[in-house]
Amino acid sequence: ERVFVVGCPRSGTTLTQSTLAAHGEVTTFPESHFFASLLPNRRLLRWVGLAAQQSYNRLETFLTDSGRRDLLPSRSEFGRTRRSAVKSFTTCLDRMADESEARAWVEKTPRHLWFIDAIEKYVEDPFFIHVVRRGEDVVASLYQVTHLYPEEWGGSRTLQACIDRWNRDIEITLAHQHKRNHRVVSYEDLTCRRDDTAARLFEAI
């Protein structure tokens, strides 16, 4: 099973990932940001289905961070289309899961929330877990962390920017919450009812 954990940053996606990873038949990885690098900027290249050139570099960085550069395909194997690029990406994750004898892998990149359409188009049978946390808590945490570590977050955020980000991400989750391959889990359930929440997620997966 191919599972994507998504949501607004500071909502509890890392907690969700670690909760799922505690299951003996689940394997997980560092954030890949792969789909954020997949779409080219030029409209014509998007129209013909080509992948952005930086998507190969993104896969290389991800496999390096995972300690699995040995899985990196050649550029010719990676291909030029988005479909072939995603196939190379999921093949690497599938192989790492197979080697771990895992029945499911979990990829956690919060921003992949914005790329659900591409994931559903190019990944076979993806399953999404949306993590939602109280807006006030997310905005406060996002504002604080971007001011403490601006270099890691691409600069500090204004309070309004943090509010806008949470609202935008919640709208995306609401648009997908009724699909059969999407589940919404709250941060509060993960912290207060962790065992029951984890059991429901494992059953859904």
PDB file of C-alpha atoms in Angstrom:
ATOM      1  CA  GLU A   1       0.000   0.000   0.000  1.00  0.00           C
ATOM      2  CA  ARG A   2       1.222   3.482  -0.893  1.00  0.00           C
ATOM      3  CA  VAL A   3       0.344   6.012   1.791  1.00  0.00           C
ATOM      4  CA  PHE A   4       0.860   9.783   1.660  1.00  0.00           C
ATOM      5  CA  VAL A   5       0.602  11.819   4.875  1.00  0.00           C
ATOM      6  CA  VAL A   6      -0.290  15.426   4.048  1.00  0.00           C
ATOM      7  CA  GLY A   7      -1.499  18.565   5.763  1.00  0.00           C
ATOM      8  CA  CYS A   8      -0.610  22.081   6.756  1.00  0.00           C
ATOM      9  CA  PRO A   9       2.876  22.287   8.331  1.00  0.00           C
ATOM     10  CA  ARG A  10       2.882  22.128  12.154  1.00  0.00           C
ATOM     11  CA  SER A  11      -0.358  20.112  12.157  1.00  0.00           C
ATOM     12  CA  GLY A  12       1.111  16.825  13.413  1.00  0.00           C
ATOM     13  CA  THR A  13       2.168  15.117  10.193  1.00  0.00           C
ATOM     14  CA  THR A  14       5.456  13.991  11.771  1.00  0.00           C
ATOM     15  CA  LEU A  15       3.579  12.538  14.751  1.00  0.00           C
ATOM     16  CA  THR A  16       1.291  10.691  12.349  1.00  0.00           C
ATOM     17  CA  GLN A  17       4.269   9.337  10.442  1.00  0.00           C
ATOM     18  CA  SER A  18       5.977   8.061  13.598  1.00  0.00           C
ATOM     19  CA  THR A  19       2.717   6.514  14.817  1.00  0.00           C
ATOM     20  CA  LEU A  20       2.324   4.577  11.578  1.00  0.00           C
ATOM     21  CA  ALA A  21       6.006   3.644  11.489  1.00  0.00           C
ATOM     22  CA  ALA A  22       5.603   1.879  14.843  1.00  0.00           C
ATOM     23  CA  HIS A  23       3.689  -0.862  13.034  1.00  0.00           C
ATOM     24  CA  GLY A  24       5.947  -3.750  12.105  1.00  0.00           C
ATOM     25  CA  GLU A  25       4.573  -3.986   8.567  1.00  0.00           C
ATOM     26  CA  VAL A  26       5.013  -0.308   7.690  1.00  0.00           C
ATOM     27  CA  THR A  27       8.145   1.398   6.417  1.00  0.00           C
ATOM     28  CA  THR A  28       8.663   5.126   5.997  1.00  0.00           C
ATOM     29  CA  PHE A  29      11.191   7.614   4.652  1.00  0.00           C
ATOM     30  CA  PRO A  30      12.460  11.204   4.963  1.00  0.00           C
ATOM     31  CA  GLU A  31      10.378  13.893   3.290  1.00  0.00           C
ATOM     32  CA  SER A  32      10.866  13.587  -0.462  1.00  0.00           C
ATOM     33  CA  HIS A  33       9.252  16.800  -1.806  1.00  0.00           C
ATOM     34  CA  PHE A  34       9.249  14.889  -5.086  1.00  0.00           C
ATOM     35  CA  PHE A  35       5.903  15.999  -6.470  1.00  0.00           C
ATOM     36  CA  ALA A  36       6.666  19.623  -5.658  1.00  0.00           C
ATOM     37  CA  SER A  37       9.566  19.326  -8.123  1.00  0.00           C
ATOM     38  CA  LEU A  38       7.710  17.383 -10.800  1.00  0.00           C
ATOM     39  CA  LEU A  39       5.791  20.052 -12.709  1.00  0.00           C
ATOM     40  CA  PRO A  40       7.770  22.283 -15.106  1.00  0.00           C
ATOM     41  CA  ASN A  41       7.255  26.035 -15.018  1.00  0.00           C
ATOM     42  CA  ARG A  42       6.639  26.382 -18.756  1.00  0.00           C
ATOM     43  CA  ARG A  43       3.013  25.850 -19.740  1.00  0.00           C
ATOM     44  CA  LEU A  44       3.869  24.005 -22.962  1.00  0.00           C
ATOM     45  CA  LEU A  45       5.993  21.448 -21.103  1.00  0.00           C
ATOM     46  CA  ARG A  46       3.132  20.886 -18.666  1.00  0.00           C
ATOM     47  CA  TRP A  47       0.683  20.438 -21.523  1.00  0.00           C
ATOM     48  CA  VAL A  48       2.722  17.693 -23.202  1.00  0.00           C
ATOM     49  CA  GLY A  49       3.249  15.835 -19.912  1.00  0.00           C
ATOM     50  CA  LEU A  50       6.975  16.375 -19.443  1.00  0.00           C
ATOM     51  CA  ALA A  51       8.586  16.310 -16.021  1.00  0.00           C
ATOM     52  CA  ALA A  52      10.676  19.212 -14.754  1.00  0.00           C
ATOM     53  CA  GLN A  53      14.399  18.588 -15.042  1.00  0.00           C
ATOM     54  CA  GLN A  54      14.900  19.199 -11.332  1.00  0.00           C
ATOM     55  CA  SER A  55      12.698  16.213 -10.459  1.00  0.00           C
ATOM     56  CA  TYR A  56      15.612  13.864 -11.163  1.00  0.00           C
ATOM     57  CA  ASN A  57      17.846  15.913  -8.852  1.00  0.00           C
ATOM     58  CA  ARG A  58      15.124  15.822  -6.225  1.00  0.00           C
ATOM     59  CA  LEU A  59      14.975  12.013  -6.430  1.00  0.00           C
ATOM     60  CA  GLU A  60      18.760  11.852  -6.129  1.00  0.00           C
ATOM     61  CA  THR A  61      18.692  14.028  -3.004  1.00  0.00           C
ATOM     62  CA  PHE A  62      15.891  11.960  -1.488  1.00  0.00           C
ATOM     63  CA  LEU A  63      17.697   8.652  -2.053  1.00  0.00           C
ATOM     64  CA  THR A  64      20.907  10.146  -0.674  1.00  0.00           C
ATOM     65  CA  ASP A  65      19.075  11.298   2.466  1.00  0.00           C
ATOM     66  CA  SER A  66      17.576   7.796   2.731  1.00  0.00           C
ATOM     67  CA  GLY A  67      20.973   6.154   2.414  1.00  0.00           C
ATOM     68  CA  ARG A  68      19.894   4.407  -0.799  1.00  0.00           C
ATOM     69  CA  ARG A  69      21.764   6.025  -3.669  1.00  0.00           C
ATOM     70  CA  ASP A  70      22.189   2.508  -5.016  1.00  0.00           C
ATOM     71  CA  LEU A  71      18.547   2.682  -6.150  1.00  0.00           C
ATOM     72  CA  LEU A  72      19.043   5.821  -8.241  1.00  0.00           C
ATOM     73  CA  PRO A  73      18.086   5.078 -11.866  1.00  0.00           C
ATOM     74  CA  SER A  74      20.026   6.494 -14.775  1.00  0.00           C
ATOM     75  CA  ARG A  75      18.593   9.589 -16.422  1.00  0.00           C
ATOM     76  CA  SER A  76      17.493   7.502 -19.385  1.00  0.00           C
ATOM     77  CA  GLU A  77      15.690   5.062 -17.080  1.00  0.00           C
ATOM     78  CA  PHE A  78      14.110   7.985 -15.251  1.00  0.00           C
ATOM     79  CA  GLY A  79      12.697   9.264 -18.518  1.00  0.00           C
ATOM     80  CA  ARG A  80      11.384  12.670 -19.508  1.00  0.00           C
ATOM     81  CA  THR A  81       7.648  12.316 -18.936  1.00  0.00           C
ATOM     82  CA  ARG A  82       5.892  12.819 -15.622  1.00  0.00           C
ATOM     83  CA  ARG A  83       4.523   9.290 -15.783  1.00  0.00           C
ATOM     84  CA  SER A  84       7.961   7.711 -16.175  1.00  0.00           C
ATOM     85  CA  ALA A  85       9.460   9.982 -13.497  1.00  0.00           C
ATOM     86  CA  VAL A  86       6.782   9.037 -10.978  1.00  0.00           C
ATOM     87  CA  LYS A  87       7.206   5.383 -11.906  1.00  0.00           C
ATOM     88  CA  SER A  88      10.916   5.646 -11.076  1.00  0.00           C
ATOM     89  CA  PHE A  89      10.080   7.313  -7.759  1.00  0.00           C
ATOM     90  CA  THR A  90       7.474   4.775  -6.650  1.00  0.00           C
ATOM     91  CA  THR A  91       9.632   1.868  -7.813  1.00  0.00           C
ATOM     92  CA  CYS A  92      12.355   3.016  -5.414  1.00  0.00           C
ATOM     93  CA  LEU A  93       9.884   3.228  -2.534  1.00  0.00           C
ATOM     94  CA  ASP A  94       8.314  -0.111  -3.429  1.00  0.00           C
ATOM     95  CA  ARG A  95      11.714  -1.766  -3.449  1.00  0.00           C
ATOM     96  CA  MET A  96      12.673  -0.330  -0.047  1.00  0.00           C
ATOM     97  CA  ALA A  97       9.371  -1.586   1.334  1.00  0.00           C
ATOM     98  CA  ASP A  98       9.901  -5.035  -0.189  1.00  0.00           C
ATOM     99  CA  GLU A  99      13.381  -5.262   1.312  1.00  0.00           C
ATOM    100  CA  SER A 100      11.907  -4.375   4.715  1.00  0.00           C
ATOM    101  CA  GLU A 101       9.150  -6.977   4.221  1.00  0.00           C
ATOM    102  CA  ALA A 102       6.638  -4.172   4.738  1.00  0.00           C
ATOM    103  CA  ARG A 103       3.075  -4.323   3.457  1.00  0.00           C
ATOM    104  CA  ALA A 104       2.833  -0.525   3.239  1.00  0.00           C
ATOM    105  CA  TRP A 105       5.089   2.460   2.834  1.00  0.00           C
ATOM    106  CA  VAL A 106       4.394   5.934   4.203  1.00  0.00           C
ATOM    107  CA  GLU A 107       5.672   9.079   2.502  1.00  0.00           C
ATOM    108  CA  LYS A 108       5.262  12.250   4.544  1.00  0.00           C
ATOM    109  CA  THR A 109       5.702  15.575   2.796  1.00  0.00           C
ATOM    110  CA  PRO A 110       3.066  18.026   4.082  1.00  0.00           C
ATOM    111  CA  ARG A 111       3.179  20.124   0.890  1.00  0.00           C
ATOM    112  CA  HIS A 112       2.175  17.153  -1.215  1.00  0.00           C
ATOM    113  CA  LEU A 113      -1.319  18.205  -0.165  1.00  0.00           C
ATOM    114  CA  TRP A 114      -1.101  20.676  -3.066  1.00  0.00           C
ATOM    115  CA  PHE A 115      -0.254  17.920  -5.541  1.00  0.00           C
ATOM    116  CA  ILE A 116      -2.964  15.361  -4.807  1.00  0.00           C
ATOM    117  CA  ASP A 117      -4.267  15.521  -8.369  1.00  0.00           C
ATOM    118  CA  ALA A 118      -0.847  14.613  -9.800  1.00  0.00           C
ATOM    119  CA  ILE A 119      -0.345  11.831  -7.250  1.00  0.00           C
ATOM    120  CA  GLU A 120      -3.759  10.346  -7.992  1.00  0.00           C
ATOM    121  CA  LYS A 121      -3.071  10.558 -11.715  1.00  0.00           C
ATOM    122  CA  TYR A 122       0.355   8.907 -11.751  1.00  0.00           C
ATOM    123  CA  VAL A 123       0.524   6.681  -8.645  1.00  0.00           C
ATOM    124  CA  GLU A 124      -1.397   3.415  -8.619  1.00  0.00           C
ATOM    125  CA  ASP A 125      -3.927   3.222  -5.748  1.00  0.00           C
ATOM    126  CA  PRO A 126      -2.549   5.955  -3.468  1.00  0.00           C
ATOM    127  CA  PHE A 127      -4.017   6.389   0.016  1.00  0.00           C
ATOM    128  CA  PHE A 128      -3.989   9.783   1.720  1.00  0.00           C
ATOM    129  CA  ILE A 129      -4.037  10.659   5.395  1.00  0.00           C
ATOM    130  CA  HIS A 130      -4.841  14.326   6.024  1.00  0.00           C
ATOM    131  CA  VAL A 131      -3.754  15.648   9.401  1.00  0.00           C
ATOM    132  CA  VAL A 132      -5.778  18.551  10.797  1.00  0.00           C
ATOM    133  CA  ARG A 133      -5.043  20.632  13.904  1.00  0.00           C
ATOM    134  CA  ARG A 134      -6.802  23.590  15.498  1.00  0.00           C
ATOM    135  CA  GLY A 135      -6.165  26.657  13.373  1.00  0.00           C
ATOM    136  CA  GLU A 136      -5.042  28.841  16.283  1.00  0.00           C
ATOM    137  CA  ASP A 137      -2.397  26.298  17.304  1.00  0.00           C
ATOM    138  CA  VAL A 138      -1.115  25.781  13.758  1.00  0.00           C
ATOM    139  CA  VAL A 139      -0.856  29.507  13.055  1.00  0.00           C
ATOM    140  CA  ALA A 140       0.961  30.178  16.325  1.00  0.00           C
ATOM    141  CA  SER A 141       3.395  27.312  15.761  1.00  0.00           C
ATOM    142  CA  LEU A 142       4.022  28.189  12.108  1.00  0.00           C
ATOM    143  CA  TYR A 143       4.604  31.836  12.951  1.00  0.00           C
ATOM    144  CA  GLN A 144       7.036  30.926  15.735  1.00  0.00           C
ATOM    145  CA  VAL A 145       9.076  28.337  13.819  1.00  0.00           C
ATOM    146  CA  THR A 146       9.509  30.519  10.727  1.00  0.00           C
ATOM    147  CA  HIS A 147      10.863  33.316  12.899  1.00  0.00           C
ATOM    148  CA  LEU A 148      13.163  31.024  14.886  1.00  0.00           C
ATOM    149  CA  TYR A 149      14.514  29.219  11.811  1.00  0.00           C
ATOM    150  CA  PRO A 150      13.851  31.482   8.801  1.00  0.00           C
ATOM    151  CA  GLU A 151      16.664  29.946   6.742  1.00  0.00           C
ATOM    152  CA  GLU A 152      14.999  26.526   6.936  1.00  0.00           C
ATOM    153  CA  TRP A 153      11.564  27.863   6.004  1.00  0.00           C
ATOM    154  CA  GLY A 154      12.477  30.208   3.164  1.00  0.00           C
ATOM    155  CA  GLY A 155      12.071  33.253   5.374  1.00  0.00           C
ATOM    156  CA  SER A 156       9.861  34.274   8.279  1.00  0.00           C
ATOM    157  CA  ARG A 157       6.078  34.455   7.770  1.00  0.00           C
ATOM    158  CA  THR A 158       3.714  37.214   8.757  1.00  0.00           C
ATOM    159  CA  LEU A 159       0.759  36.311  10.926  1.00  0.00           C
ATOM    160  CA  GLN A 160      -1.586  36.846   7.972  1.00  0.00           C
ATOM    161  CA  ALA A 161       0.537  34.572   5.760  1.00  0.00           C
ATOM    162  CA  CYS A 162       0.280  31.808   8.365  1.00  0.00           C
ATOM    163  CA  ILE A 163      -3.501  32.256   8.567  1.00  0.00           C
ATOM    164  CA  ASP A 164      -3.804  32.182   4.772  1.00  0.00           C
ATOM    165  CA  ARG A 165      -1.715  29.009   4.552  1.00  0.00           C
ATOM    166  CA  TRP A 166      -3.864  27.173   7.095  1.00  0.00           C
ATOM    167  CA  ASN A 167      -7.099  28.290   5.396  1.00  0.00           C
ATOM    168  CA  ARG A 168      -5.851  27.237   1.968  1.00  0.00           C
ATOM    169  CA  ASP A 169      -4.720  23.825   3.167  1.00  0.00           C
ATOM    170  CA  ILE A 170      -7.952  23.164   5.069  1.00  0.00           C
ATOM    171  CA  GLU A 171      -9.963  23.961   1.931  1.00  0.00           C
ATOM    172  CA  ILE A 172      -7.986  21.311   0.012  1.00  0.00           C
ATOM    173  CA  THR A 173      -8.586  18.711   2.729  1.00  0.00           C
ATOM    174  CA  LEU A 174     -12.315  19.490   2.787  1.00  0.00           C
ATOM    175  CA  ALA A 175     -12.468  19.041  -0.978  1.00  0.00           C
ATOM    176  CA  HIS A 176     -11.056  15.501  -0.727  1.00  0.00           C
ATOM    177  CA  GLN A 177     -12.385  14.245   2.605  1.00  0.00           C
ATOM    178  CA  HIS A 178     -15.280  12.260   1.129  1.00  0.00           C
ATOM    179  CA  LYS A 179     -13.157  10.214  -1.283  1.00  0.00           C
ATOM    180  CA  ARG A 180     -12.761   6.537  -0.432  1.00  0.00           C
ATOM    181  CA  ASN A 181      -8.937   6.719  -0.494  1.00  0.00           C
ATOM    182  CA  HIS A 182      -8.712   9.733   1.836  1.00  0.00           C
ATOM    183  CA  ARG A 183      -8.890   9.819   5.633  1.00  0.00           C
ATOM    184  CA  VAL A 184      -8.822  12.840   7.913  1.00  0.00           C
ATOM    185  CA  VAL A 185      -7.263  12.526  11.362  1.00  0.00           C
ATOM    186  CA  SER A 186      -7.032  15.239  14.001  1.00  0.00           C
ATOM    187  CA  TYR A 187      -3.923  16.107  15.962  1.00  0.00           C
ATOM    188  CA  GLU A 188      -6.003  16.046  19.109  1.00  0.00           C
ATOM    189  CA  ASP A 189      -7.058  12.430  18.467  1.00  0.00           C
ATOM    190  CA  LEU A 190      -3.436  11.473  17.848  1.00  0.00           C
ATOM    191  CA  THR A 191      -2.332  12.951  21.161  1.00  0.00           C
ATOM    192  CA  CYS A 192      -5.322  12.046  23.360  1.00  0.00           C
ATOM    193  CA  ARG A 193      -6.532   8.790  21.767  1.00  0.00           C
ATOM    194  CA  ARG A 194      -3.406   7.604  20.036  1.00  0.00           C
ATOM    195  CA  ASP A 195      -3.940   3.832  20.222  1.00  0.00           C
ATOM    196  CA  ASP A 196      -7.540   3.933  18.998  1.00  0.00           C
ATOM    197  CA  THR A 197      -6.670   6.430  16.270  1.00  0.00           C
ATOM    198  CA  ALA A 198      -3.705   4.355  15.110  1.00  0.00           C
ATOM    199  CA  ALA A 199      -5.839   1.212  15.023  1.00  0.00           C
ATOM    200  CA  ARG A 200      -8.406   2.946  12.796  1.00  0.00           C
ATOM    201  CA  LEU A 201      -5.703   4.164  10.451  1.00  0.00           C
ATOM    202  CA  PHE A 202      -4.095   0.729  10.181  1.00  0.00           C
ATOM    203  CA  GLU A 203      -7.493  -0.787   9.425  1.00  0.00           C
ATOM    204  CA  ALA A 204      -8.161   1.807   6.729  1.00  0.00           C
ATOM    205  CA  ILE A 205      -4.749   1.234   5.138  1.00  0.00           C
TER     206      ILE A 205
END
